[in-house]
PDB file of C-alpha atoms in Angstrom:
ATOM      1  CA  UNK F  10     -26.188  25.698  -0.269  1.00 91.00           C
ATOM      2  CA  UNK F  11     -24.219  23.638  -2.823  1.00 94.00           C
ATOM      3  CA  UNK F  12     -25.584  20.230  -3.949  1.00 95.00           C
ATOM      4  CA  UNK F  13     -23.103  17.388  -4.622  1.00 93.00           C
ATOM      5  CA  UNK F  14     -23.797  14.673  -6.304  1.00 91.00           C
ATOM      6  CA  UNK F  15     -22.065  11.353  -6.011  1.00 89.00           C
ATOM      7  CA  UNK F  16     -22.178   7.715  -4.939  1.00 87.00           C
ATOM      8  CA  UNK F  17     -19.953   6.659  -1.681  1.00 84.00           C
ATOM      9  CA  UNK F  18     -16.980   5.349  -3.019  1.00 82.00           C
ATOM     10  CA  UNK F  19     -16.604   6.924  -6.522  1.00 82.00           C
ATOM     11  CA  UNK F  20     -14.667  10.157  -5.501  1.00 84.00           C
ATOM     12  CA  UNK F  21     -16.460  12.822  -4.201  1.00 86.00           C
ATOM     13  CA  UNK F  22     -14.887  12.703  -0.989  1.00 88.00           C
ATOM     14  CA  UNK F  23     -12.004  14.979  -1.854  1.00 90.00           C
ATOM     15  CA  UNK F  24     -14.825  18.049  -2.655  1.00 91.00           C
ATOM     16  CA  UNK F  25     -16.892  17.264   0.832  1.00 93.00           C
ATOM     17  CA  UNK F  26     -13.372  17.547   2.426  1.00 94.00           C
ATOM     18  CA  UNK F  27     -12.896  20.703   1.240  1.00 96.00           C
ATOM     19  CA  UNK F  28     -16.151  22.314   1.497  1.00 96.00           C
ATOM     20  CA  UNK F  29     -15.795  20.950   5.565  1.00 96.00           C
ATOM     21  CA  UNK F  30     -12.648  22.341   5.683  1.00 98.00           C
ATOM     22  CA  UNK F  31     -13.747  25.734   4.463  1.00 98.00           C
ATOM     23  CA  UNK F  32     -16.799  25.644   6.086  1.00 98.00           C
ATOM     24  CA  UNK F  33     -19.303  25.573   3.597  1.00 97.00           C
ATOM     25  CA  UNK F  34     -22.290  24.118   4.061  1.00 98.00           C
ATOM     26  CA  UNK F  35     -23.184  21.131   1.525  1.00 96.00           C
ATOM     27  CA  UNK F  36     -25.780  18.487   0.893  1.00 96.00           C
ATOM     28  CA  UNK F  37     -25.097  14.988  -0.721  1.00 94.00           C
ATOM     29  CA  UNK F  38     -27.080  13.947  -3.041  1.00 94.00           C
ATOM     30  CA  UNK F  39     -26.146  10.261  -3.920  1.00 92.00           C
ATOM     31  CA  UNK F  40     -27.282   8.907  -7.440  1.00 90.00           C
ATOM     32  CA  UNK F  41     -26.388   5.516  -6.998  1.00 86.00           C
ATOM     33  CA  UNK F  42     -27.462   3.879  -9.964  1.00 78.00           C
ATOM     34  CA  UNK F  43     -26.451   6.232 -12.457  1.00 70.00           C
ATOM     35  CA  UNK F  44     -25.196   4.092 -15.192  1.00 69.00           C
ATOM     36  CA  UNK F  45     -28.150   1.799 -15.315  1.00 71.00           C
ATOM     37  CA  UNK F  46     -31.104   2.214 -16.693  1.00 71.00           C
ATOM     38  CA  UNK F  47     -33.773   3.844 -15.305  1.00 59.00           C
TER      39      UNK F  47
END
């Protein structure tokens, strides 16, 4: 399973599309927060 890593809004709905579309199977992983510290 691939892991993709992103926060709603910032992009990474063009590479879930895709991965749907070819019918692979995916798990978000959403690092909100990743350019603050901590």
């Amino acid at each position: 399973m691939i892991k993709v890593y992103g926060v709603p809004g910032w992009g990474s709905t063009i590479s879930e599309l895709m991965l749907t579309l070819a019918d692979i199977p995916y798990q978000f992983v959403d690092v909100s927060g990743f350019d603050h510290e901590g």
